[in-house]
């Protein structure tokens, strides 16, 4: 496996892995066995992708630097784990997967530039990457123009469906609406204060949340604030929250800003003993930087938590820590990123081709499922999103969450009526 744009930390990790690596469990996912006869390249790649008789090249595009690195590091680690496991099983269509990695550097024009390089210059067969909606929106025109295929792992606001994107995270109905329903019922919440980072995902998410609070739940939004991405000054917002005394602080603060946000809340005496807070943007990856003691007792609404007690997840967590170290943590987006290479593998093998149009056609049949996903079970819908369950986790001091609510399997609906 080859990498470009690798950080020093990851090179050190890779050398450590190569020195002392023990075989990872090869059958964590699909039971597809290694193909006995390798089909000729001319049959499985007809559009000039980077496919040889022995290899197929893919791209990984996440922020390794900048304010979003705190959130995105785990995603690229999970994607590499999945690729390692697939290669251990013999690869895809008899080809081992090679990786070209690029750093989006928490900068949306850089994401667009790097995606163009991966698709036009490197001719990768698929890209696993992006995190924020801003980065996804930046690369989307490139993928659509060049007919590339992106596996996007982050929970997001919905209101999008592209032929060139497979969305492995939750859309709004699977996170925002279900979480608000839970907190209104369980906490008898009527008043809400909305706070988010200032870009497309938090703003669109809060528009959806406000509509649901006011028109469905019969509640009231008593405040709404946005802070620049990377901002660390929350004093004025916290003062307003203290004055308004909302039943729920509903938060979509993103990336490194979360560290300052939760530390300043605690310093101001706003803790779970006095205040209910539900966030749609904090996973174990962020808690590692925030510190569990700074958000103990607060809630997140996700589809996956590392603490989930099932055999699939136990194998996944063990394999992840084997590859990336015992101190590694696994958040919602990290797990969703892990699904990407496996979903791609399933579609490619069904299509018998790496050609994007053929892979997409198989993906759109709506019957690709992963029964051994760490979150439990997922199925790819015809609309390019996943059927999955919503879960509410309550954070503990050790940085892990206790799952206090699990929904039924939710059909993805990226364009819900009344919220567009």
mmCIF file of C-alpha atoms in Angstrom:
data_model
loop_
_atom_site.group_PDB
_atom_site.id
_atom_site.type_symbol
_atom_site.label_atom_id
_atom_site.label_comp_id
_atom_site.label_asym_id
_atom_site.label_seq_id
_atom_site.Cartn_x
_atom_site.Cartn_y
_atom_site.Cartn_z
ATOM 1 C CA UNK A 1 0.000 0.000 0.000
ATOM 2 C CA UNK A 2 1.457 3.355 -0.935
ATOM 3 C CA UNK A 3 0.650 6.709 0.627
ATOM 4 C CA UNK A 4 1.384 10.293 -0.309
ATOM 5 C CA UNK A 5 0.840 13.382 1.846
ATOM 6 C CA UNK A 6 1.372 11.356 5.013
ATOM 7 C CA UNK A 7 1.930 13.140 8.304
ATOM 8 C CA UNK A 8 4.925 12.316 10.470
ATOM 9 C CA UNK A 9 2.644 10.756 13.079
ATOM 10 C CA UNK A 10 1.111 8.393 10.580
ATOM 11 C CA UNK A 11 4.471 7.369 9.124
ATOM 12 C CA UNK A 12 5.622 6.480 12.645
ATOM 13 C CA UNK A 13 2.466 4.498 13.227
ATOM 14 C CA UNK A 14 2.892 2.692 9.940
ATOM 15 C CA UNK A 15 6.500 1.730 10.721
ATOM 16 C CA UNK A 16 5.322 0.450 14.093
ATOM 17 C CA UNK A 17 2.614 -1.607 12.429
ATOM 18 C CA UNK A 18 4.981 -3.099 9.852
ATOM 19 C CA UNK A 19 7.431 -4.112 12.596
ATOM 20 C CA UNK A 20 5.048 -5.829 14.946
ATOM 21 C CA UNK A 21 1.814 -6.363 13.071
ATOM 22 C CA UNK A 22 -0.301 -9.400 13.844
ATOM 23 C CA UNK A 23 -2.919 -10.552 11.366
ATOM 24 C CA UNK A 24 -6.230 -8.767 11.732
ATOM 25 C CA UNK A 25 -9.413 -10.809 11.623
ATOM 26 C CA UNK A 26 -10.115 -11.126 7.913
ATOM 27 C CA UNK A 27 -13.789 -11.959 8.157
ATOM 28 C CA UNK A 28 -15.104 -9.006 10.128
ATOM 29 C CA UNK A 29 -17.182 -8.110 7.110
ATOM 30 C CA UNK A 30 -18.649 -9.736 4.047
ATOM 31 C CA UNK A 31 -18.152 -13.447 3.651
ATOM 32 C CA UNK A 32 -17.025 -12.971 0.046
ATOM 33 C CA UNK A 33 -14.011 -15.170 -0.574
ATOM 34 C CA UNK A 34 -11.039 -14.311 -2.689
ATOM 35 C CA UNK A 35 -11.830 -14.660 -6.399
ATOM 36 C CA UNK A 36 -10.054 -17.687 -7.838
ATOM 37 C CA UNK A 37 -9.602 -16.481 -11.403
ATOM 38 C CA UNK A 38 -8.464 -12.884 -11.836
ATOM 39 C CA UNK A 39 -10.476 -11.251 -14.606
ATOM 40 C CA UNK A 40 -8.490 -9.374 -17.258
ATOM 41 C CA UNK A 41 -8.065 -5.646 -16.691
ATOM 42 C CA UNK A 42 -9.628 -4.817 -20.055
ATOM 43 C CA UNK A 43 -12.917 -6.314 -18.860
ATOM 44 C CA UNK A 44 -13.151 -4.701 -15.423
ATOM 45 C CA UNK A 45 -11.857 -1.206 -16.188
ATOM 46 C CA UNK A 46 -12.943 0.480 -19.412
ATOM 47 C CA UNK A 47 -12.806 4.181 -18.449
ATOM 48 C CA UNK A 48 -9.108 4.764 -17.793
ATOM 49 C CA UNK A 49 -9.093 4.326 -14.016
ATOM 50 C CA UNK A 50 -5.907 3.429 -12.124
ATOM 51 C CA UNK A 51 -6.386 -0.330 -12.395
ATOM 52 C CA UNK A 52 -3.619 -2.761 -13.317
ATOM 53 C CA UNK A 53 -3.444 -6.541 -13.440
ATOM 54 C CA UNK A 54 -2.468 -6.526 -9.763
ATOM 55 C CA UNK A 55 -3.715 -3.299 -8.157
ATOM 56 C CA UNK A 56 -6.489 -0.735 -8.000
ATOM 57 C CA UNK A 57 -5.800 2.744 -6.622
ATOM 58 C CA UNK A 58 -8.178 4.727 -4.429
ATOM 59 C CA UNK A 59 -7.922 8.114 -2.711
ATOM 60 C CA UNK A 60 -8.328 9.151 0.914
ATOM 61 C CA UNK A 61 -9.068 12.846 1.425
ATOM 62 C CA UNK A 62 -9.425 14.185 4.959
ATOM 63 C CA UNK A 63 -8.020 17.021 7.060
ATOM 64 C CA UNK A 64 -4.791 15.910 8.705
ATOM 65 C CA UNK A 65 -4.043 19.506 9.724
ATOM 66 C CA UNK A 66 -6.072 22.518 10.852
ATOM 67 C CA UNK A 67 -9.095 22.814 13.125
ATOM 68 C CA UNK A 68 -10.873 19.756 11.675
ATOM 69 C CA UNK A 69 -7.991 17.323 12.220
ATOM 70 C CA UNK A 70 -9.351 16.554 15.714
ATOM 71 C CA UNK A 71 -12.454 15.114 14.058
ATOM 72 C CA UNK A 72 -11.123 13.673 10.803
ATOM 73 C CA UNK A 73 -8.086 11.691 11.956
ATOM 74 C CA UNK A 74 -10.165 8.708 13.050
ATOM 75 C CA UNK A 75 -12.024 8.543 9.738
ATOM 76 C CA UNK A 76 -8.901 8.085 7.644
ATOM 77 C CA UNK A 77 -7.575 5.539 10.136
ATOM 78 C CA UNK A 78 -10.782 3.508 9.821
ATOM 79 C CA UNK A 79 -10.675 3.623 6.033
ATOM 80 C CA UNK A 80 -7.108 2.310 6.070
ATOM 81 C CA UNK A 81 -8.100 -0.467 8.458
ATOM 82 C CA UNK A 82 -10.912 -1.580 6.125
ATOM 83 C CA UNK A 83 -8.564 -1.472 3.128
ATOM 84 C CA UNK A 84 -5.942 -3.474 5.032
ATOM 85 C CA UNK A 85 -8.509 -6.125 5.898
ATOM 86 C CA UNK A 86 -9.828 -6.285 2.325
ATOM 87 C CA UNK A 87 -6.269 -6.697 1.025
ATOM 88 C CA UNK A 88 -5.668 -9.465 3.571
ATOM 89 C CA UNK A 89 -8.664 -11.256 2.032
ATOM 90 C CA UNK A 90 -7.153 -10.993 -1.442
ATOM 91 C CA UNK A 91 -8.338 -7.567 -2.512
ATOM 92 C CA UNK A 92 -11.138 -6.838 -4.977
ATOM 93 C CA UNK A 93 -11.476 -8.674 -8.281
ATOM 94 C CA UNK A 94 -8.000 -10.061 -7.701
ATOM 95 C CA UNK A 95 -6.466 -6.593 -7.216
ATOM 96 C CA UNK A 96 -4.847 -5.282 -4.043
ATOM 97 C CA UNK A 97 -5.916 -1.768 -3.097
ATOM 98 C CA UNK A 98 -3.285 0.972 -3.107
ATOM 99 C CA UNK A 99 -3.943 4.341 -1.487
ATOM 100 C CA UNK A 100 -3.025 7.892 -2.380
ATOM 101 C CA UNK A 101 -3.741 10.167 0.570
ATOM 102 C CA UNK A 102 -4.240 13.918 0.417
ATOM 103 C CA UNK A 103 -4.677 16.491 3.174
ATOM 104 C CA UNK A 104 -7.705 18.779 2.857
ATOM 105 C CA UNK A 105 -6.091 20.942 5.564
ATOM 106 C CA UNK A 106 -9.475 22.121 6.956
ATOM 107 C CA UNK A 107 -9.732 24.396 3.909
ATOM 108 C CA UNK A 108 -12.583 23.970 1.445
ATOM 109 C CA UNK A 109 -10.767 25.195 -1.722
ATOM 110 C CA UNK A 110 -7.936 22.796 -0.844
ATOM 111 C CA UNK A 111 -10.432 19.932 -0.706
ATOM 112 C CA UNK A 112 -11.624 20.833 -4.213
ATOM 113 C CA UNK A 113 -8.061 21.077 -5.510
ATOM 114 C CA UNK A 114 -7.010 17.742 -4.001
ATOM 115 C CA UNK A 115 -10.132 15.952 -5.239
ATOM 116 C CA UNK A 116 -9.416 17.185 -8.759
ATOM 117 C CA UNK A 117 -5.859 15.838 -8.492
ATOM 118 C CA UNK A 118 -7.074 12.444 -7.282
ATOM 119 C CA UNK A 119 -9.637 12.107 -10.074
ATOM 120 C CA UNK A 120 -7.872 13.737 -13.026
ATOM 121 C CA UNK A 121 -4.179 13.114 -12.378
ATOM 122 C CA UNK A 122 -4.226 9.965 -10.254
ATOM 123 C CA UNK A 123 -7.409 8.518 -11.819
ATOM 124 C CA UNK A 124 -8.430 6.797 -8.600
ATOM 125 C CA UNK A 125 -11.338 4.351 -8.754
ATOM 126 C CA UNK A 126 -13.019 5.824 -5.654
ATOM 127 C CA UNK A 127 -12.358 8.398 -2.953
ATOM 128 C CA UNK A 128 -13.118 7.990 0.730
ATOM 129 C CA UNK A 129 -13.242 11.351 2.393
ATOM 130 C CA UNK A 130 -14.473 14.843 3.239
ATOM 131 C CA UNK A 131 -16.019 15.536 6.653
ATOM 132 C CA UNK A 132 -17.762 18.888 6.913
ATOM 133 C CA UNK A 133 -20.654 19.735 4.615
ATOM 134 C CA UNK A 134 -18.588 22.678 3.402
ATOM 135 C CA UNK A 135 -15.852 20.336 2.211
ATOM 136 C CA UNK A 136 -18.417 18.010 0.624
ATOM 137 C CA UNK A 137 -20.070 20.910 -1.196
ATOM 138 C CA UNK A 138 -16.626 22.065 -2.358
ATOM 139 C CA UNK A 139 -15.712 18.719 -3.911
ATOM 140 C CA UNK A 140 -19.164 17.772 -5.234
ATOM 141 C CA UNK A 141 -18.932 19.720 -8.526
ATOM 142 C CA UNK A 142 -15.546 18.097 -9.182
ATOM 143 C CA UNK A 143 -16.879 14.576 -8.636
ATOM 144 C CA UNK A 144 -19.920 15.244 -10.797
ATOM 145 C CA UNK A 145 -17.897 16.802 -13.619
ATOM 146 C CA UNK A 146 -15.219 14.066 -13.629
ATOM 147 C CA UNK A 147 -17.685 11.253 -12.840
ATOM 148 C CA UNK A 148 -15.799 10.198 -9.727
ATOM 149 C CA UNK A 149 -17.208 8.270 -6.777
ATOM 150 C CA UNK A 150 -17.059 9.655 -3.219
ATOM 151 C CA UNK A 151 -17.895 7.735 -0.049
ATOM 152 C CA UNK A 152 -18.822 10.449 2.455
ATOM 153 C CA UNK A 153 -18.876 9.353 6.118
ATOM 154 C CA UNK A 154 -20.331 12.234 8.122
ATOM 155 C CA UNK A 155 -23.797 12.804 9.579
ATOM 156 C CA UNK A 156 -25.155 15.798 7.697
ATOM 157 C CA UNK A 157 -28.168 18.008 7.041
ATOM 158 C CA UNK A 158 -29.615 15.986 4.156
ATOM 159 C CA UNK A 159 -31.282 17.862 1.280
ATOM 160 C CA UNK A 160 -28.815 16.313 -1.159
ATOM 161 C CA UNK A 161 -28.547 13.240 -3.354
ATOM 162 C CA UNK A 162 -25.857 12.873 -5.981
ATOM 163 C CA UNK A 163 -25.167 10.013 -8.343
ATOM 164 C CA UNK A 164 -21.492 10.433 -7.481
ATOM 165 C CA UNK A 165 -21.759 10.208 -3.680
ATOM 166 C CA UNK A 166 -22.570 7.359 -1.289
ATOM 167 C CA UNK A 167 -23.518 8.818 2.112
ATOM 168 C CA UNK A 168 -22.542 6.428 4.917
ATOM 169 C CA UNK A 169 -23.482 8.800 7.765
ATOM 170 C CA UNK A 170 -26.946 9.918 8.905
ATOM 171 C CA UNK A 171 -29.150 12.515 7.268
ATOM 172 C CA UNK A 172 -31.440 14.848 9.226
ATOM 173 C CA UNK A 173 -34.384 12.518 9.854
ATOM 174 C CA UNK A 174 -32.027 9.896 11.306
ATOM 175 C CA UNK A 175 -30.343 12.280 13.730
ATOM 176 C CA UNK A 176 -31.804 15.763 14.151
ATOM 177 C CA UNK A 177 -35.506 14.917 14.234
ATOM 178 C CA UNK A 178 -35.161 11.682 16.185
ATOM 179 C CA UNK A 179 -32.935 13.351 18.793
ATOM 180 C CA UNK A 180 -35.327 16.248 19.288
ATOM 181 C CA UNK A 181 -38.237 13.840 19.685
ATOM 182 C CA UNK A 182 -36.284 11.954 22.355
ATOM 183 C CA UNK A 183 -35.261 15.001 24.395
ATOM 184 C CA UNK A 184 -38.757 16.512 24.234
ATOM 185 C CA UNK A 185 -40.295 13.284 25.516
ATOM 186 C CA UNK A 186 -37.682 12.227 28.084
ATOM 187 C CA UNK A 187 -36.801 15.673 29.464
ATOM 188 C CA UNK A 188 -40.195 17.336 28.949
ATOM 189 C CA UNK A 189 -38.312 20.027 27.045
ATOM 190 C CA UNK A 190 -40.198 23.052 25.733
ATOM 191 C CA UNK A 191 -37.537 25.745 25.284
ATOM 192 C CA UNK A 192 -34.351 25.413 23.262
ATOM 193 C CA UNK A 193 -31.222 27.475 22.708
ATOM 194 C CA UNK A 194 -29.497 26.694 19.386
ATOM 195 C CA UNK A 195 -25.727 27.147 19.034
ATOM 196 C CA UNK A 196 -23.522 26.099 16.115
ATOM 197 C CA UNK A 197 -20.435 26.805 14.067
ATOM 198 C CA UNK A 198 -20.983 29.229 11.218
ATOM 199 C CA UNK A 199 -21.132 27.246 7.991
ATOM 200 C CA UNK A 200 -23.653 25.278 5.939
ATOM 201 C CA UNK A 201 -24.157 22.153 8.070
ATOM 202 C CA UNK A 202 -24.927 23.813 11.438
ATOM 203 C CA UNK A 203 -27.045 26.553 9.848
ATOM 204 C CA UNK A 204 -29.103 24.148 7.743
ATOM 205 C CA UNK A 205 -29.390 21.707 10.641
ATOM 206 C CA UNK A 206 -30.677 24.444 12.918
ATOM 207 C CA UNK A 207 -33.243 25.555 10.334
ATOM 208 C CA UNK A 208 -34.542 21.981 10.295
ATOM 209 C CA UNK A 209 -34.405 21.807 14.105
ATOM 210 C CA UNK A 210 -36.279 25.095 14.528
ATOM 211 C CA UNK A 211 -39.080 23.956 12.208
ATOM 212 C CA UNK A 212 -39.409 20.690 14.109
ATOM 213 C CA UNK A 213 -39.319 22.359 17.537
ATOM 214 C CA UNK A 214 -41.935 24.967 16.653
ATOM 215 C CA UNK A 215 -44.265 23.130 14.262
ATOM 216 C CA UNK A 216 -44.108 19.521 15.465
ATOM 217 C CA UNK A 217 -43.079 19.629 19.130
ATOM 218 C CA UNK A 218 -44.896 22.852 19.978
ATOM 219 C CA UNK A 219 -41.765 24.216 21.644
ATOM 220 C CA UNK A 220 -39.974 27.548 21.488
ATOM 221 C CA UNK A 221 -36.500 28.584 20.355
ATOM 222 C CA UNK A 222 -35.318 31.203 22.848
ATOM 223 C CA UNK A 223 -31.946 31.888 21.229
ATOM 224 C CA UNK A 224 -29.842 31.046 18.171
ATOM 225 C CA UNK A 225 -26.138 31.814 17.750
ATOM 226 C CA UNK A 226 -23.334 30.915 15.330
ATOM 227 C CA UNK A 227 -19.595 31.192 15.860
ATOM 228 C CA UNK A 228 -16.854 31.089 13.196
ATOM 229 C CA UNK A 229 -15.293 27.677 12.657
ATOM 230 C CA UNK A 230 -12.258 27.461 14.932
ATOM 231 C CA UNK A 231 -13.470 30.244 17.255
ATOM 232 C CA UNK A 232 -12.670 29.783 20.952
ATOM 233 C CA UNK A 233 -14.563 32.684 22.554
ATOM 234 C CA UNK A 234 -17.972 31.612 23.870
ATOM 235 C CA UNK A 235 -18.350 33.939 26.857
ATOM 236 C CA UNK A 236 -21.069 36.148 25.353
ATOM 237 C CA UNK A 237 -23.122 33.172 24.190
ATOM 238 C CA UNK A 238 -22.846 31.516 27.599
ATOM 239 C CA UNK A 239 -24.054 34.712 29.283
ATOM 240 C CA UNK A 240 -27.114 34.779 27.006
ATOM 241 C CA UNK A 241 -27.842 31.130 27.804
ATOM 242 C CA UNK A 242 -27.708 31.880 31.529
ATOM 243 C CA UNK A 243 -30.224 34.674 31.057
ATOM 244 C CA UNK A 244 -32.618 32.669 28.866
ATOM 245 C CA UNK A 245 -32.485 29.487 30.998
ATOM 246 C CA UNK A 246 -33.523 27.086 28.195
ATOM 247 C CA UNK A 247 -34.682 23.554 28.945
ATOM 248 C CA UNK A 248 -32.174 22.315 26.360
ATOM 249 C CA UNK A 249 -28.988 23.656 24.819
ATOM 250 C CA UNK A 250 -29.000 22.179 21.310
ATOM 251 C CA UNK A 251 -25.462 22.307 19.949
ATOM 252 C CA UNK A 252 -23.695 21.850 16.624
ATOM 253 C CA UNK A 253 -20.288 23.313 17.477
ATOM 254 C CA UNK A 254 -17.703 21.649 15.258
ATOM 255 C CA UNK A 255 -14.053 20.637 15.396
ATOM 256 C CA UNK A 256 -11.493 22.185 17.727
ATOM 257 C CA UNK A 257 -13.960 24.842 18.908
ATOM 258 C CA UNK A 258 -15.613 22.152 21.004
ATOM 259 C CA UNK A 259 -12.683 22.113 23.425
ATOM 260 C CA UNK A 260 -13.168 25.770 24.361
ATOM 261 C CA UNK A 261 -16.972 25.527 24.265
ATOM 262 C CA UNK A 262 -17.294 22.745 26.818
ATOM 263 C CA UNK A 263 -14.485 23.959 29.066
ATOM 264 C CA UNK A 264 -16.035 27.429 29.215
ATOM 265 C CA UNK A 265 -19.490 25.993 29.915
ATOM 266 C CA UNK A 266 -18.077 24.091 32.882
ATOM 267 C CA UNK A 267 -16.150 27.128 34.111
ATOM 268 C CA UNK A 268 -19.418 29.099 34.025
ATOM 269 C CA UNK A 269 -21.107 26.462 36.184
ATOM 270 C CA UNK A 270 -23.271 25.095 33.362
ATOM 271 C CA UNK A 271 -23.026 21.347 33.895
ATOM 272 C CA UNK A 272 -25.339 18.373 33.461
ATOM 273 C CA UNK A 273 -26.425 18.712 37.095
ATOM 274 C CA UNK A 274 -28.259 21.908 36.164
ATOM 275 C CA UNK A 275 -28.662 21.851 32.402
ATOM 276 C CA UNK A 276 -29.665 19.418 29.642
ATOM 277 C CA UNK A 277 -27.434 19.671 26.583
ATOM 278 C CA UNK A 278 -27.893 17.618 23.426
ATOM 279 C CA UNK A 279 -25.225 17.862 20.741
ATOM 280 C CA UNK A 280 -25.267 16.563 17.185
ATOM 281 C CA UNK A 281 -21.555 17.149 16.631
ATOM 282 C CA UNK A 282 -19.576 15.450 19.411
ATOM 283 C CA UNK A 283 -18.250 11.905 19.145
ATOM 284 C CA UNK A 284 -15.500 10.036 20.986
ATOM 285 C CA UNK A 285 -12.956 11.672 18.662
ATOM 286 C CA UNK A 286 -13.856 15.152 19.908
ATOM 287 C CA UNK A 287 -14.184 14.016 23.534
ATOM 288 C CA UNK A 288 -10.559 12.899 23.410
ATOM 289 C CA UNK A 289 -9.607 16.566 23.003
ATOM 290 C CA UNK A 290 -12.400 18.045 25.135
ATOM 291 C CA UNK A 291 -11.859 15.786 28.149
ATOM 292 C CA UNK A 292 -14.681 13.646 29.511
ATOM 293 C CA UNK A 293 -14.769 15.643 32.728
ATOM 294 C CA UNK A 294 -15.853 18.725 30.762
ATOM 295 C CA UNK A 295 -19.041 17.243 29.303
ATOM 296 C CA UNK A 296 -19.912 14.490 31.752
ATOM 297 C CA UNK A 297 -23.675 13.902 31.799
ATOM 298 C CA UNK A 298 -24.400 15.746 28.538
ATOM 299 C CA UNK A 299 -25.871 13.878 25.533
ATOM 300 C CA UNK A 300 -24.998 13.206 21.886
ATOM 301 C CA UNK A 301 -27.333 11.814 19.228
ATOM 302 C CA UNK A 302 -25.420 9.526 16.842
ATOM 303 C CA UNK A 303 -25.859 6.119 15.226
ATOM 304 C CA UNK A 304 -22.736 4.586 16.774
ATOM 305 C CA UNK A 305 -20.837 4.716 20.047
ATOM 306 C CA UNK A 306 -17.653 2.784 20.793
ATOM 307 C CA UNK A 307 -19.268 1.318 23.910
ATOM 308 C CA UNK A 308 -21.945 -0.587 21.948
ATOM 309 C CA UNK A 309 -22.045 -4.154 23.211
ATOM 310 C CA UNK A 310 -22.249 -6.485 20.232
ATOM 311 C CA UNK A 311 -19.844 -9.017 18.730
ATOM 312 C CA UNK A 312 -19.381 -7.056 15.502
ATOM 313 C CA UNK A 313 -18.263 -4.002 17.427
ATOM 314 C CA UNK A 314 -15.986 -5.929 19.764
ATOM 315 C CA UNK A 315 -14.073 -7.329 16.767
ATOM 316 C CA UNK A 316 -13.924 -3.913 15.112
ATOM 317 C CA UNK A 317 -12.679 -2.108 18.231
ATOM 318 C CA UNK A 318 -10.032 -4.792 18.819
ATOM 319 C CA UNK A 319 -8.807 -4.576 15.217
ATOM 320 C CA UNK A 320 -8.766 -0.770 15.283
ATOM 321 C CA UNK A 321 -6.739 -0.652 18.475
ATOM 322 C CA UNK A 322 -4.391 -3.341 17.145
ATOM 323 C CA UNK A 323 -3.629 -1.130 14.156
ATOM 324 C CA UNK A 324 -3.690 2.318 15.717
ATOM 325 C CA UNK A 325 -2.843 1.802 19.378
ATOM 326 C CA UNK A 326 -4.614 0.992 22.626
ATOM 327 C CA UNK A 327 -5.291 4.663 23.341
ATOM 328 C CA UNK A 328 -7.256 5.110 20.115
ATOM 329 C CA UNK A 329 -10.922 6.051 20.341
ATOM 330 C CA UNK A 330 -13.648 5.393 17.796
ATOM 331 C CA UNK A 331 -16.450 7.835 17.104
ATOM 332 C CA UNK A 332 -19.566 7.823 14.955
ATOM 333 C CA UNK A 333 -17.915 9.169 11.795
ATOM 334 C CA UNK A 334 -14.929 6.865 12.249
ATOM 335 C CA UNK A 335 -17.249 3.850 12.166
ATOM 336 C CA UNK A 336 -19.209 5.248 9.205
ATOM 337 C CA UNK A 337 -15.916 5.797 7.358
ATOM 338 C CA UNK A 338 -15.035 2.149 7.967
ATOM 339 C CA UNK A 339 -18.184 1.108 6.103
ATOM 340 C CA UNK A 340 -17.153 2.928 2.902
ATOM 341 C CA UNK A 341 -14.526 0.520 1.538
ATOM 342 C CA UNK A 342 -16.735 -2.472 2.340
ATOM 343 C CA UNK A 343 -19.754 -1.009 0.554
ATOM 344 C CA UNK A 344 -17.528 -0.190 -2.428
ATOM 345 C CA UNK A 345 -16.125 -3.734 -2.423
ATOM 346 C CA UNK A 346 -19.621 -5.226 -2.440
ATOM 347 C CA UNK A 347 -20.788 -3.029 -5.333
ATOM 348 C CA UNK A 348 -17.616 -3.579 -7.403
ATOM 349 C CA UNK A 349 -17.812 -7.339 -7.032
ATOM 350 C CA UNK A 350 -21.480 -7.378 -7.974
ATOM 351 C CA UNK A 351 -20.755 -5.214 -11.002
ATOM 352 C CA UNK A 352 -17.670 -7.213 -11.961
ATOM 353 C CA UNK A 353 -16.105 -3.857 -12.749
ATOM 354 C CA UNK A 354 -14.449 -0.790 -11.243
ATOM 355 C CA UNK A 355 -16.192 1.526 -13.731
ATOM 356 C CA UNK A 356 -18.068 4.172 -11.753
ATOM 357 C CA UNK A 357 -21.344 3.937 -13.688
ATOM 358 C CA UNK A 358 -21.504 0.168 -13.181
ATOM 359 C CA UNK A 359 -20.636 0.423 -9.470
ATOM 360 C CA UNK A 360 -23.318 3.090 -8.975
ATOM 361 C CA UNK A 361 -25.895 0.987 -10.825
ATOM 362 C CA UNK A 362 -25.324 -1.880 -8.397
ATOM 363 C CA UNK A 363 -25.416 0.478 -5.412
ATOM 364 C CA UNK A 364 -28.789 1.830 -6.532
ATOM 365 C CA UNK A 365 -30.497 -1.565 -6.474
ATOM 366 C CA UNK A 366 -31.100 -1.024 -2.751
ATOM 367 C CA UNK A 367 -30.134 -4.488 -1.555
ATOM 368 C CA UNK A 368 -26.486 -4.197 -0.526
ATOM 369 C CA UNK A 369 -26.333 -4.825 3.208
ATOM 370 C CA UNK A 370 -23.643 -5.285 5.853
ATOM 371 C CA UNK A 371 -24.899 -7.614 8.555
ATOM 372 C CA UNK A 372 -21.603 -7.371 10.409
ATOM 373 C CA UNK A 373 -21.283 -3.583 10.578
ATOM 374 C CA UNK A 374 -19.923 -2.434 13.969
ATOM 375 C CA UNK A 375 -23.116 -0.427 14.564
ATOM 376 C CA UNK A 376 -25.055 -3.658 14.051
ATOM 377 C CA UNK A 377 -26.661 -3.652 10.620
ATOM 378 C CA UNK A 378 -26.878 -1.272 7.674
ATOM 379 C CA UNK A 379 -28.435 -1.449 4.240
ATOM 380 C CA UNK A 380 -27.770 0.798 1.261
ATOM 381 C CA UNK A 381 -30.924 2.523 0.037
ATOM 382 C CA UNK A 382 -31.592 3.370 -3.609
ATOM 383 C CA UNK A 383 -31.170 7.033 -2.639
ATOM 384 C CA UNK A 384 -27.463 6.437 -1.795
ATOM 385 C CA UNK A 385 -27.993 6.699 1.989
ATOM 386 C CA UNK A 386 -28.008 3.973 4.633
ATOM 387 C CA UNK A 387 -30.810 2.498 6.677
ATOM 388 C CA UNK A 388 -29.555 2.779 10.260
ATOM 389 C CA UNK A 389 -30.614 3.297 13.874
ATOM 390 C CA UNK A 390 -30.313 6.467 15.951
ATOM 391 C CA UNK A 391 -28.783 6.295 19.425
ATOM 392 C CA UNK A 392 -28.511 8.768 22.279
ATOM 393 C CA UNK A 393 -25.377 8.459 24.383
ATOM 394 C CA UNK A 394 -24.738 10.097 27.765
ATOM 395 C CA UNK A 395 -21.087 11.014 28.241
ATOM 396 C CA UNK A 396 -19.062 9.681 31.145
ATOM 397 C CA UNK A 397 -15.916 11.052 32.717
ATOM 398 C CA UNK A 398 -13.777 8.412 31.007
ATOM 399 C CA UNK A 399 -14.744 9.740 27.570
ATOM 400 C CA UNK A 400 -17.094 6.891 26.713
ATOM 401 C CA UNK A 401 -20.874 7.079 26.456
ATOM 402 C CA UNK A 402 -23.688 5.056 27.947
ATOM 403 C CA UNK A 403 -26.321 4.404 25.288
ATOM 404 C CA UNK A 404 -29.669 5.434 26.812
ATOM 405 C CA UNK A 405 -31.846 5.241 23.717
ATOM 406 C CA UNK A 406 -31.863 3.221 20.484
ATOM 407 C CA UNK A 407 -34.430 3.734 17.733
ATOM 408 C CA UNK A 408 -35.829 1.215 15.304
ATOM 409 C CA UNK A 409 -34.139 1.010 11.908
ATOM 410 C CA UNK A 410 -34.826 4.340 10.172
ATOM 411 C CA UNK A 411 -35.295 4.551 6.411
ATOM 412 C CA UNK A 412 -33.188 7.412 5.011
ATOM 413 C CA UNK A 413 -35.174 10.354 3.685
ATOM 414 C CA UNK A 414 -32.801 13.136 2.567
ATOM 415 C CA UNK A 415 -35.692 15.323 1.371
ATOM 416 C CA UNK A 416 -38.287 15.179 4.184
ATOM 417 C CA UNK A 417 -41.566 16.900 3.390
ATOM 418 C CA UNK A 418 -41.980 20.213 5.181
ATOM 419 C CA UNK A 419 -38.289 20.699 5.998
ATOM 420 C CA UNK A 420 -36.852 21.759 2.638
#
